[in-house]
Short mmCIF file of C-alpha atoms in Angstrom, two decimals:
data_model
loop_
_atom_site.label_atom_id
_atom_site.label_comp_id
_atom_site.label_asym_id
_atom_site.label_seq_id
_atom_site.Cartn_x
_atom_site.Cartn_y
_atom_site.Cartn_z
CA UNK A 1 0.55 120.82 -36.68
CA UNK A 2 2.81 119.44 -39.45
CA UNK A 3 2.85 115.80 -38.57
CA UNK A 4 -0.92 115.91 -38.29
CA UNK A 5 -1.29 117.54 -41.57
CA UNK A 6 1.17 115.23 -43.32
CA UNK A 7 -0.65 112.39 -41.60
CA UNK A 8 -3.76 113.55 -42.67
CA UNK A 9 -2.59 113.67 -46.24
CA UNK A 10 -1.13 110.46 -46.84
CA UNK A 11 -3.98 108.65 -44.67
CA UNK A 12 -6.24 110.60 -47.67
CA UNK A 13 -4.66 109.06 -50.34
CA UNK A 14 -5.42 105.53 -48.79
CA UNK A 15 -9.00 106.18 -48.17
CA UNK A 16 -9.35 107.45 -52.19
CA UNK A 17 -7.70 104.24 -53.28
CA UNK A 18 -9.51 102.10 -50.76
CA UNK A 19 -12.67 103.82 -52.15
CA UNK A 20 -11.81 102.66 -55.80
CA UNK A 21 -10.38 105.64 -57.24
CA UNK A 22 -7.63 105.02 -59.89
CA UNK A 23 -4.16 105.51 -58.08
CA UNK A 24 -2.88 108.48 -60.23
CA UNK A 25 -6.08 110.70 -59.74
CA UNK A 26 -5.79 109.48 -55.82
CA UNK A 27 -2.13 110.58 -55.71
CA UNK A 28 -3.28 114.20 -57.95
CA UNK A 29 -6.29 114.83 -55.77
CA UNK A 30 -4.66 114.87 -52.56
CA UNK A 31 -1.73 116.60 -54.13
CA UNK A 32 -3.74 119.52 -55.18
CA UNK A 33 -6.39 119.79 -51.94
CA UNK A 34 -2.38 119.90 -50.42
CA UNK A 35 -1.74 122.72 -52.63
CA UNK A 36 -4.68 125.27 -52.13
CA UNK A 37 -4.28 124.50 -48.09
CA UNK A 38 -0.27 125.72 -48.60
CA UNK A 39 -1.58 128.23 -50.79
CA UNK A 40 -4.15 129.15 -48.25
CA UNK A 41 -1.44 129.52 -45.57
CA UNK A 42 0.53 131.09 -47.96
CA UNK A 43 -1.46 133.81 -48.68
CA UNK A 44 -0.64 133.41 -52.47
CA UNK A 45 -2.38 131.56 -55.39
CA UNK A 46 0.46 129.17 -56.09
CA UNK A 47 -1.62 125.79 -56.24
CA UNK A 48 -2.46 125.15 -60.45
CA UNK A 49 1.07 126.71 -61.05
CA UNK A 50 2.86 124.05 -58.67
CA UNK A 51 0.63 121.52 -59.98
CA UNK A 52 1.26 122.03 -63.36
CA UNK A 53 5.35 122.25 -63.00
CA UNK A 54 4.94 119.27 -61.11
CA UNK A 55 3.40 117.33 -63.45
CA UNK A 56 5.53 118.07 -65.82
CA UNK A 57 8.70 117.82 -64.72
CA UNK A 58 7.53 114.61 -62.94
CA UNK A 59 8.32 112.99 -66.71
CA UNK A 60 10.44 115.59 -68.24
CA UNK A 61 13.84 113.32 -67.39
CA UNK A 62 15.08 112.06 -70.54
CA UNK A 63 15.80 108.74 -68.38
CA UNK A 64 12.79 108.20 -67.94
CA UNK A 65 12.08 107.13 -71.66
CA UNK A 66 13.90 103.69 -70.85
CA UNK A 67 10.51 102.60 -69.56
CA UNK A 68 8.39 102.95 -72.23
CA UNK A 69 11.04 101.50 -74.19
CA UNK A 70 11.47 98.32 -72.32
CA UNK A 71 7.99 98.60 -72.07
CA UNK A 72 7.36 98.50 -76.25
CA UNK A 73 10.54 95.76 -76.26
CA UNK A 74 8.71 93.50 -74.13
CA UNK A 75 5.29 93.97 -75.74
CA UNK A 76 7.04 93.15 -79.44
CA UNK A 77 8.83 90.03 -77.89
CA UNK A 78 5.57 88.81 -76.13
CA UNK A 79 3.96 89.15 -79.44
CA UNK A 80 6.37 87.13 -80.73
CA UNK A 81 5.17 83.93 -78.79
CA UNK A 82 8.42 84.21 -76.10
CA UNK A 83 6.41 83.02 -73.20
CA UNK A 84 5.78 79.75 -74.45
CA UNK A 85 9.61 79.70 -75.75
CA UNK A 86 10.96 80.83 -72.50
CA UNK A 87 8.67 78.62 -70.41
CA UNK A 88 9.58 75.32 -72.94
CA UNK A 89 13.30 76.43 -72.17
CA UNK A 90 12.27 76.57 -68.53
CA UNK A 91 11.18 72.98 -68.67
CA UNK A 92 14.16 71.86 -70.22
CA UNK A 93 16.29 73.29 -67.32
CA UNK A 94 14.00 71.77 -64.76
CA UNK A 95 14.01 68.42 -66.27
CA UNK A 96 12.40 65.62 -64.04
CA UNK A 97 13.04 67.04 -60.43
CA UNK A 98 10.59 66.93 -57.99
CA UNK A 99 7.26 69.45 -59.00
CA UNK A 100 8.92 69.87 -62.13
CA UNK A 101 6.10 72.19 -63.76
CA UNK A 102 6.19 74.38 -60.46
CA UNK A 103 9.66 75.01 -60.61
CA UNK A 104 9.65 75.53 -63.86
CA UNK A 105 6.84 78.60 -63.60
CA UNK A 106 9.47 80.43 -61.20
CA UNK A 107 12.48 79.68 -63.87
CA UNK A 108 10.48 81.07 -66.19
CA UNK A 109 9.56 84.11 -64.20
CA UNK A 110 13.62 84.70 -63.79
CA UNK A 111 13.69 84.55 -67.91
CA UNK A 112 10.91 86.59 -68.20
CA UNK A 113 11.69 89.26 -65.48
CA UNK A 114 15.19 89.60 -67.89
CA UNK A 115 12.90 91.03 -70.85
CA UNK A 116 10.05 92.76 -69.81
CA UNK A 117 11.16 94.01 -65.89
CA UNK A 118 7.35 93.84 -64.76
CA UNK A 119 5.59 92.15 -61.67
CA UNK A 120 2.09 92.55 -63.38
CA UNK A 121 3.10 91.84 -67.26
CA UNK A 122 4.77 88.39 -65.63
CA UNK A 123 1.95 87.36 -63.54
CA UNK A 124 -0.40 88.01 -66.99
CA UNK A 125 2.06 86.18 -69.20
CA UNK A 126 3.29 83.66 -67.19
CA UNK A 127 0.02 82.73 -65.45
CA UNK A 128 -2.03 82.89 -68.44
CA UNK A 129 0.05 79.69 -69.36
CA UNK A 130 0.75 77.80 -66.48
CA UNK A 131 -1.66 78.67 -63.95
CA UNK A 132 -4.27 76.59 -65.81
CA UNK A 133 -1.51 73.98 -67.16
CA UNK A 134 -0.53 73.65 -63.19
CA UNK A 135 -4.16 72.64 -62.13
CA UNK A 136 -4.48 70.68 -65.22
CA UNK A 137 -1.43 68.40 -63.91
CA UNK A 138 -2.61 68.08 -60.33
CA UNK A 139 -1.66 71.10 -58.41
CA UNK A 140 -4.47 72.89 -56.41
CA UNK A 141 -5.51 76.57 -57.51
CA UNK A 142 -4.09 78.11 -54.62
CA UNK A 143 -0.72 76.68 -54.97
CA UNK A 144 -0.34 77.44 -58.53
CA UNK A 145 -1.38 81.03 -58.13
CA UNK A 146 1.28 81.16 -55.47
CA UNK A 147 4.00 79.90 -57.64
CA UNK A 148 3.19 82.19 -60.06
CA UNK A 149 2.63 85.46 -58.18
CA UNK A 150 5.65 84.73 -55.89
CA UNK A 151 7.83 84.42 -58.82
CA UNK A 152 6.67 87.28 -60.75
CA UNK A 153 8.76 89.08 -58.22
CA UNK A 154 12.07 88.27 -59.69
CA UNK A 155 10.68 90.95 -62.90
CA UNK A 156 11.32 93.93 -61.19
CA UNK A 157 14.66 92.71 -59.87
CA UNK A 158 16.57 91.38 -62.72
CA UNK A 159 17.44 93.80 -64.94
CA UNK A 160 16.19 95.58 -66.71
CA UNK A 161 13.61 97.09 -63.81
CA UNK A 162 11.53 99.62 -64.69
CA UNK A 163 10.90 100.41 -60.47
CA UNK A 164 14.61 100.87 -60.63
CA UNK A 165 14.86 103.28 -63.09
CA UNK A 166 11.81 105.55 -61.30
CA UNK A 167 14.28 105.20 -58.03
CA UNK A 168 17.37 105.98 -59.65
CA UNK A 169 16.00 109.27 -61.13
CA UNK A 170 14.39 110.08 -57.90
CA UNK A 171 17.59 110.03 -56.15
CA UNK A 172 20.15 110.66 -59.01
CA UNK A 173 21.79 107.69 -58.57
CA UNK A 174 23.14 105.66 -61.25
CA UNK A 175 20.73 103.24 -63.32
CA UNK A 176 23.26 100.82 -64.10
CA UNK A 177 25.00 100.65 -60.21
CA UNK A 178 21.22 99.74 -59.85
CA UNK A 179 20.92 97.02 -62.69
CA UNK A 180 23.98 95.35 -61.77
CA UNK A 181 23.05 95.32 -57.87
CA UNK A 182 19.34 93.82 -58.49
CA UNK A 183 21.08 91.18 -60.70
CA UNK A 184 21.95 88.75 -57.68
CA UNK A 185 19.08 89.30 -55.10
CA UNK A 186 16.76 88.53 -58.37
CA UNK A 187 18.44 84.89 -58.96
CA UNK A 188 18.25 84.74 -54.82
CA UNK A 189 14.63 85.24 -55.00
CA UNK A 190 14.38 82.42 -57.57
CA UNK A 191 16.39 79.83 -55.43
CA UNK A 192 14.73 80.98 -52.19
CA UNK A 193 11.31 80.17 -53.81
CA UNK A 194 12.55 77.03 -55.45
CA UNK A 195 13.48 75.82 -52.18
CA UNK A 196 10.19 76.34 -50.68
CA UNK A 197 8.81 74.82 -53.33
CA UNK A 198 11.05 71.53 -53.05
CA UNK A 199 10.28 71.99 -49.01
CA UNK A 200 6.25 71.68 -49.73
CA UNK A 201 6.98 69.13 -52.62
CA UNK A 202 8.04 66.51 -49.21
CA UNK A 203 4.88 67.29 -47.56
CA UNK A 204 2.72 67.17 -50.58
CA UNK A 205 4.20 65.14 -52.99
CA UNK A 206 3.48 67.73 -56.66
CA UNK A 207 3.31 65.67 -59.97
CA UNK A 208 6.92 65.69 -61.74
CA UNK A 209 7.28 65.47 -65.51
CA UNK A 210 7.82 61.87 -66.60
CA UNK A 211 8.73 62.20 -70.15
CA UNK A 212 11.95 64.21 -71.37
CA UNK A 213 12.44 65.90 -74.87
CA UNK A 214 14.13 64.29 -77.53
CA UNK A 215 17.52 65.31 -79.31
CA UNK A 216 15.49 67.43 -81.89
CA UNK A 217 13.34 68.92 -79.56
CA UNK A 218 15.84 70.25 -77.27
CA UNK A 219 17.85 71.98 -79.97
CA UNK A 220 14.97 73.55 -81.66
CA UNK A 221 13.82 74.28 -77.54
CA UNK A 222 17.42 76.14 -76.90
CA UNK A 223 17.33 77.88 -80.63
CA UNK A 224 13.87 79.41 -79.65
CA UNK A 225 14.90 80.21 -76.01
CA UNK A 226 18.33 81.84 -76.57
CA UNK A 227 16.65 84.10 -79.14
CA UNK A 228 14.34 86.52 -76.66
CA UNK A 229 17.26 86.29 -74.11
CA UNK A 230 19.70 88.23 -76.07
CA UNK A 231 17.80 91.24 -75.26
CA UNK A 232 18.63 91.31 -71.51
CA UNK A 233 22.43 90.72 -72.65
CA UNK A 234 22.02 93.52 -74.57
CA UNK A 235 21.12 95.82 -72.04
CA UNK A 236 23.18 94.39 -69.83
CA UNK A 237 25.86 93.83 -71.86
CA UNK A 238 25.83 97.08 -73.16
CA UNK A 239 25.19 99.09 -69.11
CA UNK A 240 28.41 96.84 -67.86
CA UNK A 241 31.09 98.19 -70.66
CA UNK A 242 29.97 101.46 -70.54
CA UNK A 243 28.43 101.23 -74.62
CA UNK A 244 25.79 102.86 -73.73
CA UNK A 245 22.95 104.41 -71.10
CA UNK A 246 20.35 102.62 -69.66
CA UNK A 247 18.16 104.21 -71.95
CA UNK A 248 19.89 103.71 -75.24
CA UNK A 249 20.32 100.14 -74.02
CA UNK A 250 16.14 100.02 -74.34
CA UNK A 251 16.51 101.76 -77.57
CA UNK A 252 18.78 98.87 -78.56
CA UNK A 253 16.66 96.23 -77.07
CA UNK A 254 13.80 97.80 -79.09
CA UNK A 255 15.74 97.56 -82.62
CA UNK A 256 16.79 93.75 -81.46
CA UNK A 257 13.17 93.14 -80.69
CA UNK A 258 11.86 94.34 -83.99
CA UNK A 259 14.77 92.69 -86.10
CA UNK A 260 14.44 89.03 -84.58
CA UNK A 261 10.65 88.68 -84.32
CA UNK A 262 10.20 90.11 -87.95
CA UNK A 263 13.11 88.47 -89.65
CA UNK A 264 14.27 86.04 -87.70
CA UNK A 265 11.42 84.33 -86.15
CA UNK A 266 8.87 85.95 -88.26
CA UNK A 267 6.19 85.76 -85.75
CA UNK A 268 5.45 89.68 -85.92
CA UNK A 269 4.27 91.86 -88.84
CA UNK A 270 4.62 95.30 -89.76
CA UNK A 271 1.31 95.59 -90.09
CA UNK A 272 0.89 94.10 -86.22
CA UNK A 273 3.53 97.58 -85.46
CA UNK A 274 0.97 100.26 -84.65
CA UNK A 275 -0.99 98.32 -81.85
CA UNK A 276 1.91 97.32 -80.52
CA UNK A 277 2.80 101.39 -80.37
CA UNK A 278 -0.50 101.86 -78.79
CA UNK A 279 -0.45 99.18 -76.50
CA UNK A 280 3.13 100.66 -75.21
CA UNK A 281 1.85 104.11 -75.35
CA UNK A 282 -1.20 103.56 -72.81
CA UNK A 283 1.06 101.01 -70.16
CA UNK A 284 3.84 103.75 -70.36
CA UNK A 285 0.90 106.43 -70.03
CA UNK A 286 -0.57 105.00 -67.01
CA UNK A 287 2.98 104.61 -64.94
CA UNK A 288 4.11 107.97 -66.11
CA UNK A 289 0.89 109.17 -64.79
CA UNK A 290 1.48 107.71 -61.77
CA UNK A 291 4.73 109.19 -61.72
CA UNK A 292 3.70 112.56 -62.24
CA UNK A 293 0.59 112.94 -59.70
CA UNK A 294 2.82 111.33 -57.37
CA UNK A 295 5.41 114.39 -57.87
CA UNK A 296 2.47 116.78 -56.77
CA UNK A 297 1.79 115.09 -53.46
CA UNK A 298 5.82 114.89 -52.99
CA UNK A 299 5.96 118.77 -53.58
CA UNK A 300 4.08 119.40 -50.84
CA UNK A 301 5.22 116.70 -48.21
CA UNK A 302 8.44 118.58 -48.94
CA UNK A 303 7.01 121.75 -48.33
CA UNK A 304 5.75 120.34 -45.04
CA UNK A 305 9.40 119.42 -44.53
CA UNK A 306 8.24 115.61 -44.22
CA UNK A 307 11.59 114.24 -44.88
CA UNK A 308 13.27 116.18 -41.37
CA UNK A 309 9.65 115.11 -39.79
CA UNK A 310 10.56 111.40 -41.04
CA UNK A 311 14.42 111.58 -39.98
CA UNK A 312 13.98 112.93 -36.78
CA UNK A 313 11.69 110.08 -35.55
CA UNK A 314 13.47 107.63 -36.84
CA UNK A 315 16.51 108.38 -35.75
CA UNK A 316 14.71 109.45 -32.37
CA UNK A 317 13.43 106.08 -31.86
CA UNK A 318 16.96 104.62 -32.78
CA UNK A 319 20.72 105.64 -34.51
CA UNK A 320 21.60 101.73 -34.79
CA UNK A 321 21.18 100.44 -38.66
CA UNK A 322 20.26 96.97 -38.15
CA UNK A 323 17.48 98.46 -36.13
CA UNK A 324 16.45 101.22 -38.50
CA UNK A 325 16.71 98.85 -42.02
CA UNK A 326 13.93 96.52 -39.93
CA UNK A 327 11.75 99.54 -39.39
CA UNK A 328 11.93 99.98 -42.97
CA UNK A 329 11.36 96.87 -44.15
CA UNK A 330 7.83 96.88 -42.09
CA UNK A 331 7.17 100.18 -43.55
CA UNK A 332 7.64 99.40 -47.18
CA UNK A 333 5.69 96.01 -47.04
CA UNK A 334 3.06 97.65 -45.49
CA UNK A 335 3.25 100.67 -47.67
CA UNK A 336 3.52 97.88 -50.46
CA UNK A 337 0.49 96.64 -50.05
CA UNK A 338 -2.12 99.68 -50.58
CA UNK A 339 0.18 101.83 -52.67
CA UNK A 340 1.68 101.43 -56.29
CA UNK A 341 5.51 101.01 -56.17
CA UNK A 342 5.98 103.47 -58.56
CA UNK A 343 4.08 106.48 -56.38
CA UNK A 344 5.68 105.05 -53.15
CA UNK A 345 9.13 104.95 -54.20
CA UNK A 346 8.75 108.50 -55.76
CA UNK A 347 7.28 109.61 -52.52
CA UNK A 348 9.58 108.11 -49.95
CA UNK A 349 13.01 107.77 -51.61
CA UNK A 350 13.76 111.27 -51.28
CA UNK A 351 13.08 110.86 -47.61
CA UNK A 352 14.94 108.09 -46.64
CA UNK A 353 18.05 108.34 -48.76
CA UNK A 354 19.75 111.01 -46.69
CA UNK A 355 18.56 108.97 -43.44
CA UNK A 356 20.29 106.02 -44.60
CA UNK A 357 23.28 107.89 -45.66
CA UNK A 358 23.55 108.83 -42.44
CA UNK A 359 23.69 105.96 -41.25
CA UNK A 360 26.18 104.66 -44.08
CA UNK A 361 23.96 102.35 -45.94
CA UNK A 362 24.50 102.83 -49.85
CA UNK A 363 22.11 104.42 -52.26
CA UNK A 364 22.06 101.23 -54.56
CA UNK A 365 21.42 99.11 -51.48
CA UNK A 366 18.57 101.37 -50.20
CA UNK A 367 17.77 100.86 -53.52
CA UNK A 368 17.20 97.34 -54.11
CA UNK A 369 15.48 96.77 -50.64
CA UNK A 370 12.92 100.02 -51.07
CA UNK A 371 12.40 98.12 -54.83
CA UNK A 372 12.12 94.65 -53.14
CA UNK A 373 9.96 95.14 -50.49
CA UNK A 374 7.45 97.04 -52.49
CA UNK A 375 7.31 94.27 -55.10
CA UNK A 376 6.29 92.12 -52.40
CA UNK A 377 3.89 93.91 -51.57
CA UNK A 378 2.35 93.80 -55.03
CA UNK A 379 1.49 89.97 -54.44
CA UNK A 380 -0.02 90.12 -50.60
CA UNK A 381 -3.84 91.62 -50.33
CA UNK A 382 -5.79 94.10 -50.18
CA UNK A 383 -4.59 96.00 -53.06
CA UNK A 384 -1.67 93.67 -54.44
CA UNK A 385 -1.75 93.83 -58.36
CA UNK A 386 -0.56 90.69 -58.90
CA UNK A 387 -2.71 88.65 -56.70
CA UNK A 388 -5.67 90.44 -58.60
CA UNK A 389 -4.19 89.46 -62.01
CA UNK A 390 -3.75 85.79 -60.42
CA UNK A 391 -7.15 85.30 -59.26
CA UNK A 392 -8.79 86.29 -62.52
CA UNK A 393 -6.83 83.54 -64.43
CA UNK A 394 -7.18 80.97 -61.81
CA UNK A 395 -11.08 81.82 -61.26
CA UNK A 396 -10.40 81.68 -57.21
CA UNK A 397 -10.99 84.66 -54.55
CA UNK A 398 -8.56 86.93 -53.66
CA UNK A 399 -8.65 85.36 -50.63
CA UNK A 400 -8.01 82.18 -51.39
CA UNK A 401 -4.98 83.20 -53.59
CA UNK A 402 -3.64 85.06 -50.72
CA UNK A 403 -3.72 81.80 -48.79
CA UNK A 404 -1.76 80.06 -51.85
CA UNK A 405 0.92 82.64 -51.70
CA UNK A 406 1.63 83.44 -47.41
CA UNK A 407 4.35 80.15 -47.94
CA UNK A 408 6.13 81.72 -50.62
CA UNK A 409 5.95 85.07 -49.39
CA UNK A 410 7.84 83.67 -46.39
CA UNK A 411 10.24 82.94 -48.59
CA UNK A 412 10.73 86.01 -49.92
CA UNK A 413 10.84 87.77 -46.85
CA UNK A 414 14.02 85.35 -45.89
CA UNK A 415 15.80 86.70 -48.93
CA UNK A 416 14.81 90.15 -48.42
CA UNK A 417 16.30 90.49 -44.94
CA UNK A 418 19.29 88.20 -46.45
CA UNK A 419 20.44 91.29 -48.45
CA UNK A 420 18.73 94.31 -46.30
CA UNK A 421 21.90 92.75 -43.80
CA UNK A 422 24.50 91.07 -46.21
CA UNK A 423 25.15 94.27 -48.40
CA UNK A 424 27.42 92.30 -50.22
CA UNK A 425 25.47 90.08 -52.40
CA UNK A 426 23.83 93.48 -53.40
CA UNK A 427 27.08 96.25 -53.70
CA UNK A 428 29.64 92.98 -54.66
CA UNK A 429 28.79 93.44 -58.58
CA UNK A 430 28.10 96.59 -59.14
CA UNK A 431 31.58 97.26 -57.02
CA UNK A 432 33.35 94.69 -59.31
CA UNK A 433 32.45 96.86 -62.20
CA UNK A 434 33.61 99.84 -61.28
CA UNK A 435 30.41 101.56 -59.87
CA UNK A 436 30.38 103.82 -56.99
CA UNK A 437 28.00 101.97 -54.48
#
């Protein structure tokens, strides 16, 4: 009777968001029609007083604030013109190799996922730029939104990641063992999808840049480029010696933010402050909303005792790791593909961390492959964000874009079960520093 109801609930949450209903009132609706049927059962009127603790300490966690912090840090460096900078730095990388402009886009995607640690805000920034400048050159649509929406990817991966951050408090597991162990699958990601990119360039031959920047241009290029990438040193830099939390590291990147584009680059004014506040204020709103419905539904799939449910099938249907970590995988790019990764991870993490520490696989690698997988699924259809955001700057279907994007998300998939079964390039850093993995 459990499994059906627990069935039943999360199959509800599918059919509101399939229906067009915003994810966080999905997630809050089915958490509180959850709550009267317990309370029903229950024979006591606990529903609105479960609902409202939930919500609330869904975003009480002080370490929570890092996101809207590297949310407002991002927004004030964006402001500041840093996608053109990073992207002009990207092309000075690339050089002249073969689709020079392509591989470029996912260089610049690797910069970019270092500031702002979003699939969706890279896709809009990135894409906004070089989507058009891509078809402009020669490139077909589809191709160009794959690039882009493939590569958008590496955001969440790199640190900082704000996906990482909603895991780590989930499971009270250390931000920065986190950080450190997303570090290397995010530059894998970026080489896996460069290579697929130089693969295709043999078959279809993509325009390379013919002209190279002169002496002056590259040093005023590296001046502007270095700039917005001291703010993922700082947070790095500041996690790795121990100076300071992951969320006073987005405090810091928020004073760095402010201090180089006001009075260094001068591209931001105080006046241009309190939109900027705003605009953080409603992104940060809407993921902490998610956050916090999501608690409500996870309260009750608890209650339901979803988490032995989950453990005994799986480990019914098999004890061996390899076999369980490729059950997984399916799961999470499936789950990745209907459901926000924020609501998923809050959600399932609870349920599958004790499974896999049965089975010896590390927190911080469950981690990164619950984080990975679910980005993934935020560029394939029906629901994937970033395909959405891609096809409104390209002008093409959804379907269409999904074409563009099935080579590259081959690609990814290679890297993903590259570190779901090679721990090491995920646990090796974080180890190095000291972290318990």
């Amino acid at each position: 009777m459990q499994s059906i109801l627990i069935v039943s609930l999360v199959a509800l949450v599918f059919v509101f968001i399939l229906l067009g209903i915003p994810v966080y009132i999905s997630l809050g609706l089915t958490g509180l029609i959850s709550l009267i049927a317990l309370s029903v059962t229950k024979g006591s009127p606990l529903a609105l007083l479960v609902m409202c603790q939930s919500v609330y300490t869904g975003v009480s966690s002080t370490t929570l604030l890092a996101i809207p912090f590297y949310i407002l840090a991002g927004i004030i460096m964006n402001r500041g013109g840093i996608t053109e900078k990073l992207i002009n730095l990207a092309l000075l990388v690339i050089g002249k190799m073969p689709a020079s402009l392509a591989q470029a886009n996912i260089v610049a995607s690797m910069f970019f996922g270092g500031i702002t640690g979003s699939a969706q805000a890279d896709t809009s920034c990135i894409g906004g730029i070089l989507i058009p400048a891509m078809v402009n050159q020669g490139y077909t649509p589809e191709e160009s939104v794959g690039v882009t929406a493939s590569s958008s990817t590496c955001g969440p991966i790199i640190p900082p990641s704000i996906m990482m951050v909603v895991f780590a408090v989930t499971v009270n597991c250390s931000i920065g063992a986190l950080f450190m162990g997303g570090a290397v699958p995010g530059i894998l990601i970026g080489l896996g999808l460069m290579s697929v990119v130089a693969i295709r360039d043999r078959k279809y031959h993509f325009p390379r840049m013919e002209e190279g920047f002169s002496r002056e241009e590259k040093k005023k290029i590296l001046k502007e480029g270095l700039i917005p990438l001291g703010m993922p040193v700082i947070i790095v830099g500041g996690i790795m010696t121990g100076v300071c939390t992951a969320t006073e590291a987005g405090a810091m990147a928020v004073a760095y933010s402010l201090v180089t584009s006001i009075f260094i680059t001068k591209t931001v004014k105080v006046k241009d402050l309190w939109g900027m506040f705003l605009e953080a204020g409603a992104q940060s709103g809407a993921i902490l909303m998610i956050i916090s419905c999501a608690k409500i539904l996870a309260y009750t799939l608890s209650a339901l005792q979803m988490g032995t449910i989950v453990a005994e099938l799986f480990l019914s249907i098999t004890t061996n790791k390899i076999v369980f970590l490729l059950l997984l995988n399916i799961l999470l790019l499936i789950m990745g593909m209907f459901m926000d990764g924020a609501a998923a991870l809050i959600i399932l993490a609870p349920i599958f961390q004790p499974i896999a520490a049965t089975l010896g696989i590390s927190t911080i690698h469950l981690g990164v492959i619950m984080v990975l997988n679910l980005v993934i699924g935020a560029g394939t259809p029906p629901m994937g964000a970033c395909l959405f955001i891609a096809s409104k700057i390209s002008g093409i279907s959804v379907e269409r874009c999904a074409k563009g994007i099935f080579p590259y998300l081959l690609g990814e998939i290679t890297v993903l079960l590259l570190i779901t079964y090679v721990p090491v390039f995920v646990t090796f850093l974080p180890t190095l520093l000291g972290y318990t993995v």
